[in-house]
PDB file of C-alpha atoms and ligand atoms in Angstrom:
ATOM      1  CA  PRO U 204      25.106  62.659   3.922  1.00 92.00           C
ATOM      2  CA  TRP U 205      28.692  63.432   4.746  1.00 96.00           C
ATOM      3  CA  GLY U 206      31.382  65.453   3.026  1.00 97.00           C
ATOM      4  CA  ILE U 207      35.018  64.379   2.865  1.00 98.00           C
ATOM      5  CA  ASP U 208      38.059  66.658   3.074  1.00 98.00           C
ATOM      6  CA  LEU U 209      41.699  65.826   2.499  1.00 98.00           C
ATOM      7  CA  ASP U 210      44.440  68.313   3.185  1.00 98.00           C
ATOM      8  CA  GLY U 211      47.923  67.300   2.080  1.00 98.00           C
ATOM      9  CA  VAL U 212      47.283  63.606   2.707  1.00 98.00           C
ATOM     10  CA  THR U 213      50.239  61.289   2.175  1.00 98.00           C
ATOM     11  CA  VAL U 214      50.079  57.535   2.716  1.00 98.00           C
ATOM     12  CA  ARG U 215      53.287  55.533   2.942  1.00 98.00           C
ATOM     13  CA  TYR U 216      52.977  51.763   3.373  1.00 98.00           C
ATOM     14  CA  PRO U 217      55.272  49.997   5.878  1.00 97.00           C
ATOM     15  CA  ASN U 218      57.468  48.732   3.012  1.00 97.00           C
ATOM     16  CA  GLY U 219      58.086  52.326   1.904  1.00 96.00           C
ATOM     17  CA  THR U 220      55.742  52.377  -1.113  1.00 97.00           C
ATOM     18  CA  VAL U 221      53.931  55.685  -1.455  1.00 98.00           C
ATOM     19  CA  GLY U 222      50.193  55.063  -1.945  1.00 98.00           C
ATOM     20  CA  LEU U 223      49.080  58.710  -1.872  1.00 98.00           C
ATOM     21  CA  LYS U 224      51.225  61.779  -2.291  1.00 98.00           C
ATOM     22  CA  ASP U 225      50.106  65.123  -0.880  1.00 98.00           C
ATOM     23  CA  VAL U 226      46.456  64.763  -1.920  1.00 98.00           C
ATOM     24  CA  SER U 227      44.107  67.662  -1.189  1.00 98.00           C
ATOM     25  CA  LEU U 228      40.439  67.306  -2.113  1.00 98.00           C
ATOM     26  CA  SER U 229      37.124  68.658  -0.954  1.00 98.00           C
ATOM     27  CA  ILE U 230      34.137  66.427  -1.638  1.00 98.00           C
ATOM     28  CA  PRO U 231      30.863  68.087  -0.615  1.00 98.00           C
ATOM     29  CA  ALA U 232      28.081  66.053   0.991  1.00 98.00           C
ATOM     30  CA  GLY U 233      25.794  64.522  -1.627  1.00 97.00           C
ATOM     31  CA  SER U 234      28.439  64.364  -4.367  1.00 96.00           C
ATOM     32  CA  MET U 235      28.780  61.614  -6.960  1.00 96.00           C
ATOM     33  CA  VAL U 236      32.490  61.173  -7.725  1.00 97.00           C
ATOM     34  CA  ALA U 237      34.282  58.746 -10.015  1.00 96.00           C
ATOM     35  CA  ILE U 238      37.940  58.096  -9.204  1.00 97.00           C
ATOM     36  CA  VAL U 239      39.791  56.969 -12.287  1.00 96.00           C
ATOM     37  CA  GLY U 240      43.330  55.767 -12.891  1.00 95.00           C
ATOM     38  CA  LEU U 241      45.444  52.844 -13.968  1.00 93.00           C
ATOM     39  CA  SER U 242      46.160  49.928 -11.681  1.00 93.00           C
ATOM     40  CA  GLY U 243      48.547  51.065  -8.922  1.00 95.00           C
ATOM     41  CA  SER U 244      47.624  54.765  -9.213  1.00 97.00           C
ATOM     42  CA  GLY U 245      46.277  54.950  -5.643  1.00 97.00           C
ATOM     43  CA  LYS U 246      42.491  54.681  -6.108  1.00 97.00           C
ATOM     44  CA  SER U 247      41.960  51.941  -3.604  1.00 96.00           C
ATOM     45  CA  THR U 248      44.421  53.446  -1.131  1.00 97.00           C
ATOM     46  CA  LEU U 249      42.313  56.623  -1.287  1.00 97.00           C
ATOM     47  CA  ILE U 250      39.100  54.727  -0.534  1.00 96.00           C
ATOM     48  CA  ARG U 251      40.599  52.488   2.143  1.00 95.00           C
ATOM     49  CA  THR U 252      42.119  55.488   3.871  1.00 97.00           C
ATOM     50  CA  MET U 253      38.656  57.051   4.127  1.00 97.00           C
ATOM     51  CA  ASN U 254      37.289  54.236   6.278  1.00 92.00           C
ATOM     52  CA  GLY U 255      40.436  53.921   8.335  1.00 93.00           C
ATOM     53  CA  LEU U 256      41.632  50.623   6.841  1.00 92.00           C
ATOM     54  CA  VAL U 257      44.870  52.283   5.717  1.00 95.00           C
ATOM     55  CA  PRO U 258      46.424  54.842   8.088  1.00 96.00           C
ATOM     56  CA  VAL U 259      47.297  58.370   6.977  1.00 97.00           C
ATOM     57  CA  THR U 260      51.049  59.029   7.266  1.00 97.00           C
ATOM     58  CA  SER U 261      50.795  62.834   7.159  1.00 97.00           C
ATOM     59  CA  GLY U 262      48.163  65.444   6.404  1.00 98.00           C
ATOM     60  CA  THR U 263      44.559  65.687   7.562  1.00 98.00           C
ATOM     61  CA  LEU U 264      41.584  63.572   6.467  1.00 98.00           C
ATOM     62  CA  ARG U 265      38.104  64.398   7.660  1.00 98.00           C
ATOM     63  CA  VAL U 266      35.072  62.206   6.896  1.00 97.00           C
ATOM     64  CA  GLY U 267      31.878  63.813   8.155  1.00 96.00           C
ATOM     65  CA  ASP U 268      32.682  65.037  11.671  1.00 93.00           C
ATOM     66  CA  THR U 269      35.453  62.494  12.205  1.00 95.00           C
ATOM     67  CA  THR U 270      39.089  63.427  11.787  1.00 97.00           C
ATOM     68  CA  VAL U 271      40.218  60.032  10.509  1.00 96.00           C
ATOM     69  CA  SER U 272      43.908  60.858  10.568  1.00 92.00           C
ATOM     70  CA  GLY U 273      44.905  60.219  14.162  1.00 86.00           C
ATOM     71  CA  ALA U 274      41.543  58.695  15.214  1.00 93.00           C
ATOM     72  CA  GLY U 275      41.575  55.794  17.675  1.00 91.00           C
ATOM     73  CA  GLY U 276      40.009  52.343  17.336  1.00 90.00           C
ATOM     74  CA  ALA U 277      36.636  53.264  18.850  1.00 92.00           C
ATOM     75  CA  ALA U 278      36.225  56.305  16.604  1.00 94.00           C
ATOM     76  CA  LEU U 279      37.157  54.240  13.534  1.00 93.00           C
ATOM     77  CA  ARG U 280      34.654  51.511  14.411  1.00 90.00           C
ATOM     78  CA  ALA U 281      31.934  54.141  14.788  1.00 91.00           C
ATOM     79  CA  LEU U 282      32.969  55.667  11.469  1.00 93.00           C
ATOM     80  CA  ARG U 283      32.790  52.314   9.663  1.00 91.00           C
ATOM     81  CA  GLY U 284      29.246  51.845  10.922  1.00 89.00           C
ATOM     82  CA  GLU U 285      28.269  54.921   8.905  1.00 93.00           C
ATOM     83  CA  ILE U 286      30.132  54.052   5.688  1.00 95.00           C
ATOM     84  CA  GLY U 287      28.773  51.571   3.160  1.00 93.00           C
ATOM     85  CA  MET U 288      31.654  49.714   1.510  1.00 92.00           C
ATOM     86  CA  VAL U 289      31.242  47.877  -1.798  1.00 92.00           C
ATOM     87  CA  PHE U 290      34.200  45.834  -2.969  1.00 84.00           C
ATOM     88  CA  GLN U 291      35.126  44.153  -6.212  1.00 78.00           C
ATOM     89  CA  GLY U 292      34.467  40.426  -5.949  1.00 71.00           C
ATOM     90  CA  PHE U 293      31.351  40.861  -3.802  1.00 69.00           C
ATOM     91  CA  ASN U 294      32.727  39.343  -0.530  1.00 79.00           C
ATOM     92  CA  LEU U 295      29.415  37.603   0.156  1.00 87.00           C
ATOM     93  CA  ALA U 296      28.950  34.468   2.244  1.00 85.00           C
ATOM     94  CA  GLY U 297      28.109  32.065  -0.592  1.00 85.00           C
ATOM     95  CA  ARG U 298      26.138  29.508   1.425  1.00 87.00           C
ATOM     96  CA  ALA U 299      24.057  32.120   3.203  1.00 89.00           C
ATOM     97  CA  SER U 300      20.854  33.583   1.771  1.00 91.00           C
ATOM     98  CA  VAL U 301      20.641  36.980   0.127  1.00 93.00           C
ATOM     99  CA  LEU U 302      18.678  38.253   3.133  1.00 91.00           C
ATOM    100  CA  GLN U 303      21.336  37.049   5.590  1.00 88.00           C
ATOM    101  CA  ASN U 304      24.097  38.632   3.529  1.00 91.00           C
ATOM    102  CA  VAL U 305      22.253  41.940   3.400  1.00 91.00           C
ATOM    103  CA  LEU U 306      21.468  41.964   7.121  1.00 88.00           C
ATOM    104  CA  VAL U 307      25.172  41.761   7.897  1.00 81.00           C
ATOM    105  CA  GLY U 308      25.043  45.465   7.003  1.00 74.00           C
ATOM    106  CA  ARG U 309      23.006  45.992  10.194  1.00 77.00           C
ATOM    107  CA  LEU U 310      25.548  44.260  12.427  1.00 69.00           C
ATOM    108  CA  ALA U 311      26.930  47.494  13.790  1.00 63.00           C
ATOM    109  CA  HIS U 312      23.394  48.379  14.901  1.00 65.00           C
ATOM    110  CA  THR U 313      22.308  44.922  16.118  1.00 63.00           C
ATOM    111  CA  PRO U 314      23.168  43.020  19.298  1.00 63.00           C
ATOM    112  CA  LEU U 315      25.196  39.898  18.505  1.00 64.00           C
ATOM    113  CA  TRP U 316      22.697  37.481  20.102  1.00 66.00           C
ATOM    114  CA  ARG U 317      19.972  38.636  17.720  1.00 63.00           C
ATOM    115  CA  THR U 318      22.190  37.992  14.738  1.00 60.00           C
ATOM    116  CA  LEU U 319      23.165  34.537  15.990  1.00 61.00           C
ATOM    117  CA  LEU U 320      19.542  33.580  16.591  1.00 60.00           C
ATOM    118  CA  GLY U 321      18.365  35.071  13.312  1.00 63.00           C
ATOM    119  CA  ALA U 322      15.995  37.151  15.440  1.00 64.00           C
ATOM    120  CA  TYR U 323      16.082  40.108  13.131  1.00 70.00           C
ATOM    121  CA  ARG U 324      14.158  43.126  14.125  1.00 77.00           C
ATOM    122  CA  GLU U 325      11.256  44.218  11.941  1.00 82.00           C
ATOM    123  CA  ARG U 326      13.064  47.496  11.212  1.00 85.00           C
ATOM    124  CA  ASP U 327      16.119  45.591   9.950  1.00 87.00           C
ATOM    125  CA  ARG U 328      13.970  43.446   7.667  1.00 88.00           C
ATOM    126  CA  GLU U 329      12.238  46.511   6.279  1.00 91.00           C
ATOM    127  CA  LEU U 330      15.565  48.159   5.527  1.00 91.00           C
ATOM    128  CA  ALA U 331      16.815  44.989   3.829  1.00 93.00           C
ATOM    129  CA  TYR U 332      13.672  44.617   1.687  1.00 94.00           C
ATOM    130  CA  GLU U 333      13.775  48.268   0.694  1.00 93.00           C
ATOM    131  CA  ALA U 334      17.465  48.045  -0.253  1.00 93.00           C
ATOM    132  CA  LEU U 335      17.001  44.849  -2.280  1.00 95.00           C
ATOM    133  CA  ASP U 336      14.017  46.394  -4.027  1.00 93.00           C
ATOM    134  CA  SER U 337      15.990  49.505  -4.948  1.00 90.00           C
ATOM    135  CA  VAL U 338      18.609  47.383  -6.763  1.00 92.00           C
ATOM    136  CA  GLY U 339      15.971  45.220  -8.419  1.00 91.00           C
ATOM    137  CA  ILE U 340      16.577  41.842  -6.734  1.00 94.00           C
ATOM    138  CA  LEU U 341      13.940  41.639  -4.023  1.00 95.00           C
ATOM    139  CA  GLN U 342      12.656  38.430  -5.631  1.00 95.00           C
ATOM    140  CA  LYS U 343      15.995  36.740  -4.776  1.00 94.00           C
ATOM    141  CA  LEU U 344      15.546  37.241  -1.021  1.00 92.00           C
ATOM    142  CA  TYR U 345      15.866  33.569  -0.086  1.00 93.00           C
ATOM    143  CA  ALA U 346      18.251  32.476  -2.835  1.00 95.00           C
ATOM    144  CA  ARG U 347      21.733  31.358  -1.873  1.00 94.00           C
ATOM    145  CA  ALA U 348      24.243  34.082  -2.688  1.00 93.00           C
ATOM    146  CA  SER U 349      26.398  31.587  -4.610  1.00 93.00           C
ATOM    147  CA  ASP U 350      23.475  30.788  -6.958  1.00 94.00           C
ATOM    148  CA  LEU U 351      23.279  34.386  -8.231  1.00 94.00           C
ATOM    149  CA  SER U 352      24.941  35.864 -11.320  1.00 92.00           C
ATOM    150  CA  GLY U 353      27.896  38.213 -10.924  1.00 91.00           C
ATOM    151  CA  GLY U 354      25.733  41.276 -11.467  1.00 91.00           C
ATOM    152  CA  GLN U 355      23.172  40.090  -8.965  1.00 93.00           C
ATOM    153  CA  GLN U 356      25.885  39.396  -6.387  1.00 93.00           C
ATOM    154  CA  GLN U 357      27.263  42.888  -6.790  1.00 91.00           C
ATOM    155  CA  ARG U 358      23.731  44.232  -6.254  1.00 93.00           C
ATOM    156  CA  VAL U 359      23.474  42.242  -3.034  1.00 94.00           C
ATOM    157  CA  ALA U 360      26.715  43.902  -1.921  1.00 92.00           C
ATOM    158  CA  ILE U 361      25.217  47.317  -2.715  1.00 93.00           C
ATOM    159  CA  ALA U 362      21.990  46.416  -0.885  1.00 93.00           C
ATOM    160  CA  ARG U 363      24.063  45.400   2.143  1.00 92.00           C
ATOM    161  CA  ALA U 364      25.784  48.776   2.109  1.00 91.00           C
ATOM    162  CA  LEU U 365      22.404  50.564   1.823  1.00 92.00           C
ATOM    163  CA  THR U 366      20.901  48.625   4.714  1.00 91.00           C
ATOM    164  CA  GLN U 367      23.445  50.337   6.930  1.00 89.00           C
ATOM    165  CA  GLN U 368      21.760  53.654   6.046  1.00 92.00           C
ATOM    166  CA  PRO U 369      25.205  55.006   5.250  1.00 95.00           C
ATOM    167  CA  LYS U 370      26.263  58.637   5.149  1.00 96.00           C
ATOM    168  CA  VAL U 371      28.737  57.721   2.407  1.00 97.00           C
ATOM    169  CA  VAL U 372      29.053  54.801  -0.022  1.00 97.00           C
ATOM    170  CA  LEU U 373      32.608  53.899  -1.042  1.00 97.00           C
ATOM    171  CA  ALA U 374      32.786  51.461  -3.956  1.00 95.00           C
ATOM    172  CA  ASP U 375      36.176  50.013  -4.874  1.00 94.00           C
ATOM    173  CA  GLU U 376      36.097  48.795  -8.496  1.00 93.00           C
ATOM    174  CA  PRO U 377      32.535  47.453  -8.124  1.00 92.00           C
ATOM    175  CA  VAL U 378      32.156  46.651 -11.821  1.00 92.00           C
ATOM    176  CA  ALA U 379      35.668  45.464 -12.721  1.00 89.00           C
ATOM    177  CA  SER U 380      34.675  41.817 -13.093  1.00 85.00           C
ATOM    178  CA  LEU U 381      31.327  42.398 -14.830  1.00 89.00           C
ATOM    179  CA  ASP U 382      30.427  42.366 -18.520  1.00 90.00           C
ATOM    180  CA  PRO U 383      29.588  45.815 -19.994  1.00 91.00           C
ATOM    181  CA  PRO U 384      25.770  45.687 -19.831  1.00 90.00           C
ATOM    182  CA  THR U 385      25.853  44.401 -16.261  1.00 91.00           C
ATOM    183  CA  ALA U 386      28.451  47.021 -15.338  1.00 92.00           C
ATOM    184  CA  HIS U 387      26.080  49.684 -16.687  1.00 93.00           C
ATOM    185  CA  GLY U 388      23.244  48.302 -14.574  1.00 91.00           C
ATOM    186  CA  VAL U 389      25.328  48.395 -11.386  1.00 91.00           C
ATOM    187  CA  MET U 390      26.629  51.915 -12.136  1.00 94.00           C
ATOM    188  CA  GLY U 391      23.051  53.001 -12.777  1.00 93.00           C
ATOM    189  CA  ASP U 392      22.083  51.669  -9.356  1.00 92.00           C
ATOM    190  CA  LEU U 393      24.879  53.659  -7.675  1.00 94.00           C
ATOM    191  CA  ARG U 394      23.848  56.774  -9.563  1.00 95.00           C
ATOM    192  CA  ARG U 395      20.227  56.416  -8.455  1.00 92.00           C
ATOM    193  CA  ILE U 396      21.281  55.864  -4.836  1.00 93.00           C
ATOM    194  CA  ASN U 397      23.094  59.187  -5.042  1.00 96.00           C
ATOM    195  CA  GLU U 398      20.255  61.010  -6.789  1.00 95.00           C
ATOM    196  CA  GLU U 399      17.289  59.603  -4.899  1.00 93.00           C
ATOM    197  CA  ARG U 400      18.748  59.226  -1.407  1.00 93.00           C
ATOM    198  CA  GLY U 401      21.282  62.046  -1.595  1.00 95.00           C
ATOM    199  CA  ILE U 402      24.045  59.759  -0.295  1.00 97.00           C
ATOM    200  CA  THR U 403      27.633  60.798  -1.100  1.00 98.00           C
ATOM    201  CA  VAL U 404      28.989  58.153  -3.508  1.00 97.00           C
ATOM    202  CA  LEU U 405      32.642  57.603  -4.437  1.00 98.00           C
ATOM    203  CA  VAL U 406      33.367  54.918  -6.983  1.00 97.00           C
ATOM    204  CA  ASN U 407      36.717  53.657  -8.252  1.00 96.00           C
ATOM    205  CA  LEU U 408      36.788  52.795 -11.928  1.00 94.00           C
ATOM    206  CA  HIS U 409      39.488  51.969 -14.417  1.00 88.00           C
ATOM    207  CA  LEU U 410      37.235  52.676 -17.407  1.00 87.00           C
ATOM    208  CA  LEU U 411      37.046  56.308 -18.437  1.00 88.00           C
ATOM    209  CA  ASP U 412      33.869  55.691 -20.461  1.00 89.00           C
ATOM    210  CA  LEU U 413      31.881  54.608 -17.410  1.00 91.00           C
ATOM    211  CA  ALA U 414      33.187  57.577 -15.417  1.00 92.00           C
ATOM    212  CA  ARG U 415      32.091  59.942 -18.194  1.00 91.00           C
ATOM    213  CA  GLU U 416      28.639  58.468 -18.191  1.00 90.00           C
ATOM    214  CA  TYR U 417      27.981  58.122 -14.466  1.00 89.00           C
ATOM    215  CA  GLY U 418      30.396  60.323 -12.562  1.00 83.00           C
ATOM    216  CA  VAL U 419      29.312  63.926 -12.199  1.00 87.00           C
ATOM    217  CA  ARG U 420      32.803  64.765 -10.985  1.00 95.00           C
ATOM    218  CA  MET U 421      35.910  62.870 -11.938  1.00 96.00           C
ATOM    219  CA  ILE U 422      39.165  62.641 -10.031  1.00 96.00           C
ATOM    220  CA  GLY U 423      42.039  61.270 -12.093  1.00 96.00           C
ATOM    221  CA  MET U 424      44.903  59.585 -10.205  1.00 97.00           C
ATOM    222  CA  ARG U 425      48.432  58.801 -11.329  1.00 97.00           C
ATOM    223  CA  ALA U 426      51.254  57.494  -9.111  1.00 97.00           C
ATOM    224  CA  GLY U 427      49.419  58.519  -5.931  1.00 98.00           C
ATOM    225  CA  GLU U 428      48.685  62.057  -7.091  1.00 98.00           C
ATOM    226  CA  VAL U 429      45.551  63.805  -8.316  1.00 97.00           C
ATOM    227  CA  VAL U 430      46.181  64.699 -11.965  1.00 96.00           C
ATOM    228  CA  TYR U 431      42.635  65.659 -12.995  1.00 95.00           C
ATOM    229  CA  ASP U 432      39.688  67.048 -11.063  1.00 96.00           C
ATOM    230  CA  GLY U 433      36.702  68.289 -12.984  1.00 94.00           C
ATOM    231  CA  PRO U 434      33.523  67.362 -14.803  1.00 90.00           C
ATOM    232  CA  ALA U 435      33.629  63.728 -15.921  1.00 86.00           C
ATOM    233  CA  ALA U 436      31.832  64.505 -19.167  1.00 80.00           C
ATOM    234  CA  SER U 437      34.625  66.711 -20.500  1.00 76.00           C
ATOM    235  CA  ALA U 438      37.611  64.595 -19.396  1.00 73.00           C
ATOM    236  CA  SER U 439      39.669  63.362 -22.319  1.00 69.00           C
ATOM    237  CA  ASP U 440      41.946  60.321 -22.477  1.00 63.00           C
ATOM    238  CA  GLY U 441      44.995  62.548 -22.286  1.00 55.00           C
ATOM    239  CA  ASP U 442      44.045  64.020 -18.895  1.00 52.00           C
TER     240      ASP U 442
HETATM  241  P1  ADP O 605      44.866  51.229  -7.452  1.00 71.96           P
HETATM  242  O1  ADP O 605      43.698  51.021  -6.554  1.00 71.96           O
HETATM  243  O2  ADP O 605      44.744  52.451  -8.291  1.00 71.96           O
HETATM  244  O3  ADP O 605      45.202  50.022  -8.261  1.00 71.96           O
HETATM  245  P2  ADP O 605      46.461  51.099  -5.031  1.00 71.96           P
HETATM  246  O4  ADP O 605      45.929  52.140  -4.133  1.00 71.96           O
HETATM  247  O5  ADP O 605      46.054  49.696  -4.797  1.00 71.96           O
HETATM  248  O6  ADP O 605      46.143  51.521  -6.544  1.00 71.96           O
HETATM  249  O7  ADP O 605      48.048  51.140  -5.006  1.00 71.96           O
HETATM  250  C1  ADP O 605      48.814  52.347  -4.985  1.00 71.96           C
HETATM  251  C2  ADP O 605      50.260  51.982  -4.724  1.00 71.96           C
HETATM  252  O8  ADP O 605      50.397  51.456  -3.400  1.00 71.96           O
HETATM  253  C3  ADP O 605      50.803  50.904  -5.656  1.00 71.96           C
HETATM  254  O9  ADP O 605      52.159  51.184  -5.889  1.00 71.96           O
HETATM  255  C4  ADP O 605      50.653  49.635  -4.836  1.00 71.96           C
HETATM  256  O10 ADP O 605      51.579  48.671  -5.231  1.00 71.96           O
HETATM  257  C5  ADP O 605      50.905  50.135  -3.430  1.00 71.96           C
HETATM  258  N1  ADP O 605      50.226  49.342  -2.400  1.00 71.96           N
HETATM  259  C6  ADP O 605      48.912  49.079  -2.272  1.00 71.96           C
HETATM  260  N2  ADP O 605      48.646  48.354  -1.181  1.00 71.96           N
HETATM  261  C7  ADP O 605      49.836  48.138  -0.572  1.00 71.96           C
HETATM  262  C8  ADP O 605      50.254  47.463   0.618  1.00 71.96           C
HETATM  263  N3  ADP O 605      49.376  46.862   1.426  1.00 71.96           N
HETATM  264  N4  ADP O 605      51.586  47.452   0.915  1.00 71.96           N
HETATM  265  C9  ADP O 605      52.461  48.070   0.126  1.00 71.96           C
HETATM  266  N5  ADP O 605      52.150  48.746  -0.997  1.00 71.96           N
HETATM  267  C10 ADP O 605      50.863  48.768  -1.344  1.00 71.96           C
HETATM  268  P1  ADP O 606      23.920  39.132 -15.250  1.00 71.96           P
HETATM  269  O1  ADP O 606      24.721  39.410 -14.036  1.00 71.96           O
HETATM  270  O2  ADP O 606      23.510  37.704 -15.393  1.00 71.96           O
HETATM  271  O3  ADP O 606      24.533  39.650 -16.498  1.00 71.96           O
HETATM  272  P2  ADP O 606      22.067  41.120 -14.252  1.00 71.96           P
HETATM  273  O4  ADP O 606      20.914  40.682 -13.430  1.00 71.96           O
HETATM  274  O5  ADP O 606      23.177  41.761 -13.557  1.00 71.96           O
HETATM  275  O6  ADP O 606      22.523  39.864 -15.103  1.00 71.96           O
HETATM  276  O7  ADP O 606      21.562  42.141 -15.348  1.00 71.96           O
HETATM  277  C1  ADP O 606      21.125  41.769 -16.643  1.00 71.96           C
HETATM  278  C2  ADP O 606      20.687  43.028 -17.377  1.00 71.96           C
HETATM  279  O8  ADP O 606      19.599  43.648 -16.689  1.00 71.96           O
HETATM  280  C3  ADP O 606      21.784  44.050 -17.483  1.00 71.96           C
HETATM  281  O9  ADP O 606      21.760  44.614 -18.770  1.00 71.96           O
HETATM  282  C4  ADP O 606      21.424  45.085 -16.443  1.00 71.96           C
HETATM  283  O10 ADP O 606      21.833  46.351 -16.896  1.00 71.96           O
HETATM  284  C5  ADP O 606      19.920  44.994 -16.343  1.00 71.96           C
HETATM  285  N1  ADP O 606      19.447  45.225 -14.970  1.00 71.96           N
HETATM  286  C6  ADP O 606      19.025  44.289 -14.092  1.00 71.96           C
HETATM  287  N2  ADP O 606      18.657  44.833 -12.930  1.00 71.96           N
HETATM  288  C7  ADP O 606      18.854  46.157 -13.037  1.00 71.96           C
HETATM  289  C8  ADP O 606      18.669  47.265 -12.169  1.00 71.96           C
HETATM  290  N3  ADP O 606      18.226  47.146 -10.919  1.00 71.96           N
HETATM  291  N4  ADP O 606      19.022  48.474 -12.622  1.00 71.96           N
HETATM  292  C9  ADP O 606      19.481  48.631 -13.862  1.00 71.96           C
HETATM  293  N5  ADP O 606      19.666  47.616 -14.750  1.00 71.96           N
HETATM  294  C10 ADP O 606      19.359  46.398 -14.349  1.00 71.96           C
END
């Protein structure tokens, strides 16, 4: 797994809005971190900066061996191949099967012609089956993504990220649209991925309760700044 280091990172969007303000953090490899804050506090800017989707304005950001701040297109593409992203709202191809959606996670490692022909390599299939099994939906392999429940769709998105054999999983509000029991199931899956595979997991949440239960370390954000950094279990609503 990879560690992540930020040193005085500021992100200013082209319209002048400050997304992150002088953020310094050290996230050791193998950590499980919950990032908590109200809407607009900078959680998703933080995550999108880590995979190079949002450029760093000043400061230094290192993800694994890559210095993301100042990295060129080729380095960022290589970086993204090693990061498993899980978004709110699943971003699955609804008409495609669960297996096809999960194998998209292998695209960076697969020649385009194989993908177009559906000529998946045995290794890719194995990785997909293993990932689907670890989130409990292997039996849905050939179902259409659009026929699954919200919780199942989010698990497909997690399985897709896992199939990449990522060094880091970044999950941006993965449970925001799910009912509480389903949200617990998905958070439990992320926790197990961290514990059993040792993958560094960062998850954005707006619910403090879930962070307390599943985040070993909690980073609290407000107006682009880190306002809390400590054990999730002891964070209070006032922090
Ligand atoms: P959160 O994920 O906690 O809701 P965001 O990181 O999305 O917070 O937003 C942090 C700040 O950056 C907010 O003020 C938001 O309006 C602003 N912001 C986010 N994305 C953009 C963008 N593409 N252009 C301009 N401002 C943005
Ligand atoms: P739905 O999305 O229709 O609510 P889910 O399949 O997401 O249904 O989950 C239903 C229940 O089963 C939830 O309470 C969830 O916590 C639990 N569950 C299902 N699969 C898993 C799993 N792999 N890990 C943990 N809990 C699970």
